[in-house]
Coordinates of C-alpha atoms and ligand atoms in Angstrom, one line a residue:
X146 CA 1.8 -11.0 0.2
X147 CA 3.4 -13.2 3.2
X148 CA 3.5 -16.7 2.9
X149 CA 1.2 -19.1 4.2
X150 CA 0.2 -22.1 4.1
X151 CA -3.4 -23.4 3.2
X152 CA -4.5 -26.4 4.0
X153 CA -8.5 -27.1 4.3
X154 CA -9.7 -30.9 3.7
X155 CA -13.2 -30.9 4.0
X156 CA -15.0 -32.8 1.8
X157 CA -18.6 -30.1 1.0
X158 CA -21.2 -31.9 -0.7
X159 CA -23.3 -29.6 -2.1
X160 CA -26.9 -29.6 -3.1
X161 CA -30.5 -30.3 -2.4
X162 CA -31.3 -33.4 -0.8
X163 CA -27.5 -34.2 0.0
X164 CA -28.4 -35.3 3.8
X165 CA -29.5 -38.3 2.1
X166 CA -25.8 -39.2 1.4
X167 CA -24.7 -38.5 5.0
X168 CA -24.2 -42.3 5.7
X169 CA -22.3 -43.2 3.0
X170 CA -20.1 -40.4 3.9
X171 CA -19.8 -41.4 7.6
X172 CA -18.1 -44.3 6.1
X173 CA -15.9 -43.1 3.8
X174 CA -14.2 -41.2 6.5
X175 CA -13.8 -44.2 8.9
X176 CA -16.9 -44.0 11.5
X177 CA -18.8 -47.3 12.3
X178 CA -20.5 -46.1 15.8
X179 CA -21.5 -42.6 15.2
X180 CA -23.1 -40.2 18.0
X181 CA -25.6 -38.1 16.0
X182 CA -25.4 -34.4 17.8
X183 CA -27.9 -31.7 17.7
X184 CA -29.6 -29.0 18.8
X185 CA -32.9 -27.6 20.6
X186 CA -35.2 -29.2 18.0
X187 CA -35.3 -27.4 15.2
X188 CA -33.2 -30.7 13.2
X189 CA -36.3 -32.9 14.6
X190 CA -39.0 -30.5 13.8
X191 CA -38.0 -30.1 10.3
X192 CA -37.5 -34.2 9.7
X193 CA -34.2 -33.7 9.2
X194 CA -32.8 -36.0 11.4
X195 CA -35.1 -38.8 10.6
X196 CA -33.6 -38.1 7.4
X197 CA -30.4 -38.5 8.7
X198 CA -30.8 -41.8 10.7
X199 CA -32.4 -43.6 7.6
X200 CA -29.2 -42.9 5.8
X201 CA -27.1 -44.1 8.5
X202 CA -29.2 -46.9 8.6
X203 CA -28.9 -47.9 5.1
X204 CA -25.1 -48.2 5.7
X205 CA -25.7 -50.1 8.2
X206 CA -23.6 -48.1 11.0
X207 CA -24.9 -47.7 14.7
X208 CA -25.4 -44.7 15.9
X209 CA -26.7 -43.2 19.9
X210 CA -27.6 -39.5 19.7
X211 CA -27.1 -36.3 22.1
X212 CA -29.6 -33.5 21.8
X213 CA -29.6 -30.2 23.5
X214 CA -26.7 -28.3 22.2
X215 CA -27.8 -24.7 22.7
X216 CA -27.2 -21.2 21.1
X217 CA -23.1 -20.6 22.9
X218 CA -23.0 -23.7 23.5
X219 CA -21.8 -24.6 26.9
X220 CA -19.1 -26.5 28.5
X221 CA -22.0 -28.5 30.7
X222 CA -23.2 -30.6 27.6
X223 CA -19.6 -31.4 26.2
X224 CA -18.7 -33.1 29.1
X225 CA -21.3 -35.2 29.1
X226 CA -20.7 -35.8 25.3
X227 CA -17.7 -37.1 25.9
X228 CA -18.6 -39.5 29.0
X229 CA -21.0 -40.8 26.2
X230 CA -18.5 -41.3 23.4
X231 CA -16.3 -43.3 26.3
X232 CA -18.8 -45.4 27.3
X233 CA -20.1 -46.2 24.2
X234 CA -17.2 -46.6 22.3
X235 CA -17.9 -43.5 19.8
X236 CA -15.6 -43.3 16.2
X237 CA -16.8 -40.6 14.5
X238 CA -19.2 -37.4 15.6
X239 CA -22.0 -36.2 13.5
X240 CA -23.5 -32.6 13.9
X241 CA -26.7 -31.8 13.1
X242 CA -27.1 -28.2 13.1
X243 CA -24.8 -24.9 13.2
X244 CA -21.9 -23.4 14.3
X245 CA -23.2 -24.4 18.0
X246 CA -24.1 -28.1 17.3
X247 CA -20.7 -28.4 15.1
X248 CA -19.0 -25.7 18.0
X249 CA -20.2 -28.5 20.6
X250 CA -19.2 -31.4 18.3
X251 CA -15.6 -30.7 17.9
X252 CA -15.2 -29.9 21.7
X253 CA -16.4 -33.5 22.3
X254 CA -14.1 -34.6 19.9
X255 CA -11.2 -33.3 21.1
X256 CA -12.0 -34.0 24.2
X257 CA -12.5 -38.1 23.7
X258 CA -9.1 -38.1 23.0
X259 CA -7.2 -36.3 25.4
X260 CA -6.4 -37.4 28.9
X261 CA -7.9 -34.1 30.8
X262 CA -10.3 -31.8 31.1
X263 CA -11.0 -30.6 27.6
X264 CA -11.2 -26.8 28.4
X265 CA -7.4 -27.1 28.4
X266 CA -7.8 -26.4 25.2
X267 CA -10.0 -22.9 25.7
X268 CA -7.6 -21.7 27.9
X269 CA -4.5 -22.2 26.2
X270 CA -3.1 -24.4 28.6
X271 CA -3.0 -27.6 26.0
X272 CA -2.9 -27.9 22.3
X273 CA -5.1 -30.1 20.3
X274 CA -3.1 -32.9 19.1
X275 CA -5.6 -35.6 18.1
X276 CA -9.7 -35.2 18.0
X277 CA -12.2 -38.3 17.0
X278 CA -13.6 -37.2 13.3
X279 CA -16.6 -35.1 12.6
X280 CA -18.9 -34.6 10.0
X281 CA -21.9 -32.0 9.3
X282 CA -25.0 -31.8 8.3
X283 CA -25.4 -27.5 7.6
X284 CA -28.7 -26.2 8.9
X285 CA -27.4 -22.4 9.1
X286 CA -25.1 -20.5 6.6
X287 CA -23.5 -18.0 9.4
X288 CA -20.3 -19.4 11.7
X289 CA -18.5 -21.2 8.8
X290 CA -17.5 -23.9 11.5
X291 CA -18.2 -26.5 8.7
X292 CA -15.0 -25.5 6.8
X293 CA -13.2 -24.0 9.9
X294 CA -10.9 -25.4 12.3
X295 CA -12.4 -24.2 15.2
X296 CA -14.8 -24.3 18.2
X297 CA -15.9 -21.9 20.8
X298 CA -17.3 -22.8 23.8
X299 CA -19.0 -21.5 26.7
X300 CA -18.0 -22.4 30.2
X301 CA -21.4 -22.1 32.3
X302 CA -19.4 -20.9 35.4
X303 CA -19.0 -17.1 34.9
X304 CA -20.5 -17.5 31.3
X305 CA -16.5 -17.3 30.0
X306 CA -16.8 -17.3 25.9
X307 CA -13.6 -18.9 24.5
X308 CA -12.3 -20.5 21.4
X309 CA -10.1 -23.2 20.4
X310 CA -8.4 -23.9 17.1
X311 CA -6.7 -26.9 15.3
X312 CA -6.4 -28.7 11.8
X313 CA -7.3 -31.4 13.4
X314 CA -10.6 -30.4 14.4
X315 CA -11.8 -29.2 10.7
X316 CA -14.7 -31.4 9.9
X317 CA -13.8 -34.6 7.8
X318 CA -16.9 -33.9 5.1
X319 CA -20.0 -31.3 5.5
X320 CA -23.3 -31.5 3.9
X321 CA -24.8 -28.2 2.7
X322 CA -28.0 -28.2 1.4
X323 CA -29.5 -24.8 0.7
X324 CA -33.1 -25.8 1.2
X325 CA -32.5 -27.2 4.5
X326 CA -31.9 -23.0 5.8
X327 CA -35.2 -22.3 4.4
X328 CA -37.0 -22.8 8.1
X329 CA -34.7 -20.6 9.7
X330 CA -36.3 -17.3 11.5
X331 CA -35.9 -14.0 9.6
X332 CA -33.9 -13.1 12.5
X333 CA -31.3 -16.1 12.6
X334 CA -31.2 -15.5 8.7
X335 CA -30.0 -12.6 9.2
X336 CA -27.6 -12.8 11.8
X337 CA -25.8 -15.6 9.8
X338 CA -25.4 -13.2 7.0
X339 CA -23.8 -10.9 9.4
X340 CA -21.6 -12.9 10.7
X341 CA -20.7 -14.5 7.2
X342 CA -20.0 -11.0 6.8
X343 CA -17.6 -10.2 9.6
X344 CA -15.5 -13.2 8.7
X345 CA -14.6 -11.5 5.8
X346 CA -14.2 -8.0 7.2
X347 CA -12.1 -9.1 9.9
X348 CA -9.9 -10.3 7.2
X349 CA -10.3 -7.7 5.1
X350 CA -8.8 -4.9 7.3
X351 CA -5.0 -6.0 7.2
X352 CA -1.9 -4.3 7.6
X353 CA 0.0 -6.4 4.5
X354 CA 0.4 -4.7 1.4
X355 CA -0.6 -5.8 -2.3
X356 CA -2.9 -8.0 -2.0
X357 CA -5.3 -8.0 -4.6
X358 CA -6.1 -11.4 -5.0
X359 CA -7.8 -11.5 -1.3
X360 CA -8.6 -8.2 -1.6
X361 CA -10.9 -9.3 -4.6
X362 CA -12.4 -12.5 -3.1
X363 CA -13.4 -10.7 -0.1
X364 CA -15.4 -7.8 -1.8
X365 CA -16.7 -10.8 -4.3
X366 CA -18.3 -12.5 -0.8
X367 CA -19.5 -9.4 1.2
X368 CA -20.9 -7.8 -2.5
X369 CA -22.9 -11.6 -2.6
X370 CA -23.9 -11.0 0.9
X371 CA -25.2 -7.7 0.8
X372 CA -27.1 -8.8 -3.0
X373 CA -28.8 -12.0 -1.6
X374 CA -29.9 -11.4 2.0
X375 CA -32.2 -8.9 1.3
X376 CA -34.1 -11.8 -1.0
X377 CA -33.9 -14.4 1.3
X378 CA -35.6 -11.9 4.2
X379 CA -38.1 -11.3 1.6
X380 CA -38.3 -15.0 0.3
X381 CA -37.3 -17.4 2.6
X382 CA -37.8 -20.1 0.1
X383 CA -35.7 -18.3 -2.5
X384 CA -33.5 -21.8 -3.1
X385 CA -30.2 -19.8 -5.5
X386 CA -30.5 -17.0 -3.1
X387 CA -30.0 -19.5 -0.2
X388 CA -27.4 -21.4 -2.2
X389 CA -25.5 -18.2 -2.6
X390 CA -25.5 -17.6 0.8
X391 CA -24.3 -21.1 2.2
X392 CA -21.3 -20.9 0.0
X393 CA -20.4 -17.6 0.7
X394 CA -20.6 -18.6 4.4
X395 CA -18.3 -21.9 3.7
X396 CA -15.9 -19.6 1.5
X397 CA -15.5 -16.4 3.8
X398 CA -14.8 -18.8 7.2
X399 CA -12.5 -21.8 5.9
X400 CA -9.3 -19.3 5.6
X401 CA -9.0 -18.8 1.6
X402 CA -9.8 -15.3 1.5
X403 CA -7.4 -14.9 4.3
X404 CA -4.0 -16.0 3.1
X405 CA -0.9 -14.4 3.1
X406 CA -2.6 -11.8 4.8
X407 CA -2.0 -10.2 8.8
X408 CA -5.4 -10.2 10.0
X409 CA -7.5 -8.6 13.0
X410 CA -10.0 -10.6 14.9
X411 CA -10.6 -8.3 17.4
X412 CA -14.6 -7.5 16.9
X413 CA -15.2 -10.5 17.3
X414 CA -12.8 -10.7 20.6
X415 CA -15.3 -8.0 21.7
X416 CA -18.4 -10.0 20.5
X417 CA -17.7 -13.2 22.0
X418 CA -17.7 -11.1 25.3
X419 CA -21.5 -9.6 24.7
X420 CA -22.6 -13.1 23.7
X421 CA -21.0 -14.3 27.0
X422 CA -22.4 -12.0 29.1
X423 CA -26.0 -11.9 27.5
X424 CA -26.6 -14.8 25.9
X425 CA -27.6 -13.6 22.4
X426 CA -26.4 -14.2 19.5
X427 CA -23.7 -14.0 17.7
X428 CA -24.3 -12.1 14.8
X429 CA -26.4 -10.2 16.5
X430 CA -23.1 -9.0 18.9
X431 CA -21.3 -8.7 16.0
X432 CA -23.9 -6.5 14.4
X433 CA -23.5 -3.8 17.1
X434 CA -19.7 -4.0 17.5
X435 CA -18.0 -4.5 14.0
X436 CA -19.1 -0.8 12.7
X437 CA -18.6 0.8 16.2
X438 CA -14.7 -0.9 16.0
X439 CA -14.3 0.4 12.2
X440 CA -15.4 3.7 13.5
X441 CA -12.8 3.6 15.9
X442 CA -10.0 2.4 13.5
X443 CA -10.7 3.8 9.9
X444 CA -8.2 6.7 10.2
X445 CA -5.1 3.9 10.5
X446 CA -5.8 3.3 6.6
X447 CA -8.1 5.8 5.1
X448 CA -8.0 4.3 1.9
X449 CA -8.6 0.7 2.8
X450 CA -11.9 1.8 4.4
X451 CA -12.8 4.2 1.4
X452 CA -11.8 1.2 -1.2
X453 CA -14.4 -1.1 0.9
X454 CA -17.1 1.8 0.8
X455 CA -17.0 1.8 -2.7
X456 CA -16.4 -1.4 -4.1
X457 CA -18.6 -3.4 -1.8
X458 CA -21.5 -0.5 -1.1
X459 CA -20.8 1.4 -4.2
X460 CA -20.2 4.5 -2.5
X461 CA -18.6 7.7 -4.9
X462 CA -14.3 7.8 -4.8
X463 CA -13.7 11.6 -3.4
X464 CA -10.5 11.6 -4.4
X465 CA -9.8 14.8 -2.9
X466 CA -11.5 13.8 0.9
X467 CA -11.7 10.1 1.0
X468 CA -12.5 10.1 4.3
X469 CA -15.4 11.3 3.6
X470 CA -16.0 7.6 1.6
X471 CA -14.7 6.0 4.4
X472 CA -17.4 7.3 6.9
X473 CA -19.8 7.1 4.1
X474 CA -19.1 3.1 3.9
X475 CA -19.1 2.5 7.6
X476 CA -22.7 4.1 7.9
X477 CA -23.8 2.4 5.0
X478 CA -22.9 -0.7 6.8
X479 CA -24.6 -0.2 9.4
X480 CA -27.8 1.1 7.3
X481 CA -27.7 -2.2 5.9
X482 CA -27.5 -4.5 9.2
X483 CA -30.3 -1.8 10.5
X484 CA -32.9 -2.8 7.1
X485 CA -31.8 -6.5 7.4
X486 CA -33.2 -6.4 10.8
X487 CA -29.8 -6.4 13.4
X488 CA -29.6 -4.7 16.3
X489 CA -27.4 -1.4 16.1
X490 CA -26.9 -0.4 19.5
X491 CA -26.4 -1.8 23.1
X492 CA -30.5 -1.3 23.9
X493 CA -31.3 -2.9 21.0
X494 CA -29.2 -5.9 21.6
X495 CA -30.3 -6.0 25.1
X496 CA -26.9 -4.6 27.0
X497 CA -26.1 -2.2 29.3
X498 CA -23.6 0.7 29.3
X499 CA -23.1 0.4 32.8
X500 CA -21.8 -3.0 32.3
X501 CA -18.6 -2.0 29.8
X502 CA -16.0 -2.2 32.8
X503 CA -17.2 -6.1 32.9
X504 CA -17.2 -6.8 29.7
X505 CA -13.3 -5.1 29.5
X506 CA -12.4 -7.1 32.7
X507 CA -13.6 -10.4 30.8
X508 CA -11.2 -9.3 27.6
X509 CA -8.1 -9.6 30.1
X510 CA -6.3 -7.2 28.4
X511 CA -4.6 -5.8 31.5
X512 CA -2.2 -3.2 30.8
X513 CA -0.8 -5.1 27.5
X514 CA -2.6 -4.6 24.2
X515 CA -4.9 -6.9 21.5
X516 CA -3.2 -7.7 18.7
X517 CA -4.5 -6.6 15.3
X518 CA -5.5 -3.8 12.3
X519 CA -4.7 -1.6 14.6
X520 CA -3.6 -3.1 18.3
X521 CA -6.2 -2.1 21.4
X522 CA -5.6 -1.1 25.1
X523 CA -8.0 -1.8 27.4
X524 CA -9.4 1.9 27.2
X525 CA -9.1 1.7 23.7
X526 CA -11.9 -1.4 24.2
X527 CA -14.2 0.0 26.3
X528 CA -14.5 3.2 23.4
X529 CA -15.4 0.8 21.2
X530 CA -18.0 -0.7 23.7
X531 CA -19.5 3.2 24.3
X532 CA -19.5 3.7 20.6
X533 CA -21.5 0.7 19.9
X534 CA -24.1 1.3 23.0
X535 CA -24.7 4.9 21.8
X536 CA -24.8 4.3 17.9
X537 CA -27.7 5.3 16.3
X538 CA -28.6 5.5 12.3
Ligands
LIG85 O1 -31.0 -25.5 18.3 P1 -31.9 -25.5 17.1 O2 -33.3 -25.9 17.4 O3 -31.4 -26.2 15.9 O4 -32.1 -23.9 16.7 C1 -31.1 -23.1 16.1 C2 -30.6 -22.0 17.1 O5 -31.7 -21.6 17.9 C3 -31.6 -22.4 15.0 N1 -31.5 -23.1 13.7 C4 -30.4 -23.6 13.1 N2 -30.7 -24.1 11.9 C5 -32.1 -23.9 11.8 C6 -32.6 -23.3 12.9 N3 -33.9 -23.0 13.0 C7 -34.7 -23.3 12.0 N4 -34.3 -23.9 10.9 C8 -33.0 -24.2 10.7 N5 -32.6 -24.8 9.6 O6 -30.8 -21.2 14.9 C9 -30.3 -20.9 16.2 C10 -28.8 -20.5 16.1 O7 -28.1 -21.7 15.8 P2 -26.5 -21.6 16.1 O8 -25.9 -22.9 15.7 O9 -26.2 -21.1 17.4 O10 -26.0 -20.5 15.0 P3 -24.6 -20.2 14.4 O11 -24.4 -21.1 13.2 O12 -24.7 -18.7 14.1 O13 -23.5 -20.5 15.5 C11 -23.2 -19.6 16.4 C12 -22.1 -20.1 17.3 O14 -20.9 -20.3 16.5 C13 -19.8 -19.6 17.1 C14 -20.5 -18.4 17.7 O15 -19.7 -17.7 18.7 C15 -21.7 -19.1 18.4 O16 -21.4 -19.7 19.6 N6 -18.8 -19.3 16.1 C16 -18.0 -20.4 15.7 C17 -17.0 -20.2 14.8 C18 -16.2 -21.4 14.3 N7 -16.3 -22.5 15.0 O17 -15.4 -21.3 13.4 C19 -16.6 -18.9 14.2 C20 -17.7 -17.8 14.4 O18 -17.0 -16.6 14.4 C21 -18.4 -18.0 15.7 O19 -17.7 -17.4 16.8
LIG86 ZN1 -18.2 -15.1 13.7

């Protein structure tokens, strides 16, 4: 195991009709002039947010509010975030929403404190030193930004996809309530799970030796995951099922099943470049990438990929040809993403073959190589781009 440090101080209150305690949590942490940050509507539809304000209001803290963060949420929208948190005089930032809203939320926080243009930060040209506080309020179990310490953001010109990264940035407390997933589409259900999921996988394949402990807690979240989606797809209103899922999301993105651990990162490098591109989501990208890249990586570590067929899809050992398991558990992944609904292939996800050389472009790997599991060229990207826009079932 290599050494590491951990270090995640979010405060996760847990539960059914936590949101209700949102204000008193606001104060605990500092904030007396909040700005409330959202999404497209689905936070007003469902009442949440009325919710929200009455429990602000019973604390007796001001608050102005910003709607309109959308799926990638763009650049656009967090500048004018932070020209309201100026002018206001904004302490603390509240997201209302997912990984987008609390994506969006941590940009703008960053951002109120730093003297430039906050997409310093995106392009590695600045590091985050000092960010105003954020909480959450969870309406999605999928991007694990309410126990992460980072935020990716899309820059509207040329649709660029980039992330950002600081303890600074990890939200101060989040609010998970189970039920409050319940109104989410079949479809964004199940792209959460997927990418809750990936989190864990991109962990999973590492390079460091005996490491058990992780090795367990991974397989513990993706064996959850691949139990309780299928019942939330069926029953949206299943409440454990949902309260399953939220934690595993919180667990397999705030960097404990990670430690002491090299990791890889890179589907998700490719991802974010799909999601740029065509605007869908997340999960969804990742659905059509992450068993096109194992594909192209299992033979590095044969056994790694046959230990993850059978512990977390039950696959038989073949001690004798375990690459045989290996293959088996990479198409019984993708069975799986296929029958909760996910796209499996570039038509299904909307993307065109003709359009890898862009997408490899946008990488910028140039003639160096990605870091990870095992470390990719550019060629070696655009493979993985064919394999995922011809897979099939
Ligand atoms: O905008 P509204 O109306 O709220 O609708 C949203 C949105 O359309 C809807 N939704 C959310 N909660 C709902 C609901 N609809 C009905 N009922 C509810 N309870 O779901 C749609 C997707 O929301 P979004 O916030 O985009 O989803 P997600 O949490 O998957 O976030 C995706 C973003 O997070 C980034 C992704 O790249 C993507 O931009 N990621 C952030 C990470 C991080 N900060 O640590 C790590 C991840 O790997 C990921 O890259
Ligand atoms: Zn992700």
């Amino acid at each position: 195991m290599d050494n590491f440090n951990f270090y995640s101080p979010t405060e996760f209150v847990f539960g059914r009709g936590r949101e209700t305690e949102c204000g008193r949590y606001v104060r605990k942490f500092g904030g007396s002039k909040v700005l409330i940050h959202y999404g497209g509507g689905s936070a007003v539809k469902s009442g949440l947010l009325t919710k929200v304000k009455a429990s602000l209001d019973a604390e007796g803290i001001s608050y102005e509010e910003l709607g309109g963060v959308q799926p990638n949420p763009r650049d656009t929208l967090v500048y004018k975030g932070i020209d309201l948190c100026r002018s206001r005089g904004i302490d603390f930032i509240l997201a209302v929403g997912g990984g987008s809203v609390i994506d969006s939320a941590k940009a703008i926080a960053m951002g109120v404190c730093y003297d430039g243009d906050f997409w310093d930060f995106y392009c590695g040209k600045s590091r985050i030193e000092k960010a105003l506080p954020v909480g959450v309020v969870l309406t999605i179990a999928a991007a694990g930004s309410e126990g992460s310490g980072n935020s990716v953001i899309t820059k509207e010109e040329g649709m660029i996809k980039r992330g950002a990264g600081s303890d600074n940035i990890r939200p101060r407390f989040s609010v998970l309530d189970p039920e409050l997933t319940c109104t989410l589409p079949a479809y964004q259900t199940a792209c959460g799970a997927t990418d809750i999921m990936a989190h864990v996988f991109e962990r999973y394949f590492t390079n460091t030796k005996e490491v058990e402990i992780t090795d367990r807690l991974c397989e513990a979240v993706l064996i959850t995951m691949v139990r309780e989606t299928p019942r939330v797809i069926k029953d949206p209103n299943n409440y454990e099922a949902r309260a399953n899922i939220m934690w595993a999301g919180t667990v397999a993105h705030n960097g404990i099943v990670g430690v002491g651990r090299s990791q890889d990162w890179n589907s998700h490098g490719l991802e974010h470049e799909l999601s740029g591109l065509y605007d869908c989501a997340h999960g969804a990208g990742l659905a059509v990438i992450m068993p096109s890249w194992m594909e192209f990586v299992y033979k590095h570590d044969v056994m790694r990929f046959a230990q993850m067929a059978e512990r977390v899809f039950g696959c038989a050992m073949h001690y004798d040809d375990p690459e045989s398991t290996a293959v088996e558990g990479i198409k019984r992944f993708r069975e799986f993403l296929h029958s909760i609904g996910m796209p499996i292939n570039f038509a299904e996800l909307g993307a065109s073959e003709e359009d890898i050389p862009v997408l490899v472009e946008k990488l910028g790997v140039g003639d160096g190589k990605r870091w990870g599991f095992v470390q990719l060229s550019a060629e070696d990207c655009a493979e993985i781009y064919r394999i995922a826009a011809r897979a099939s079932l």
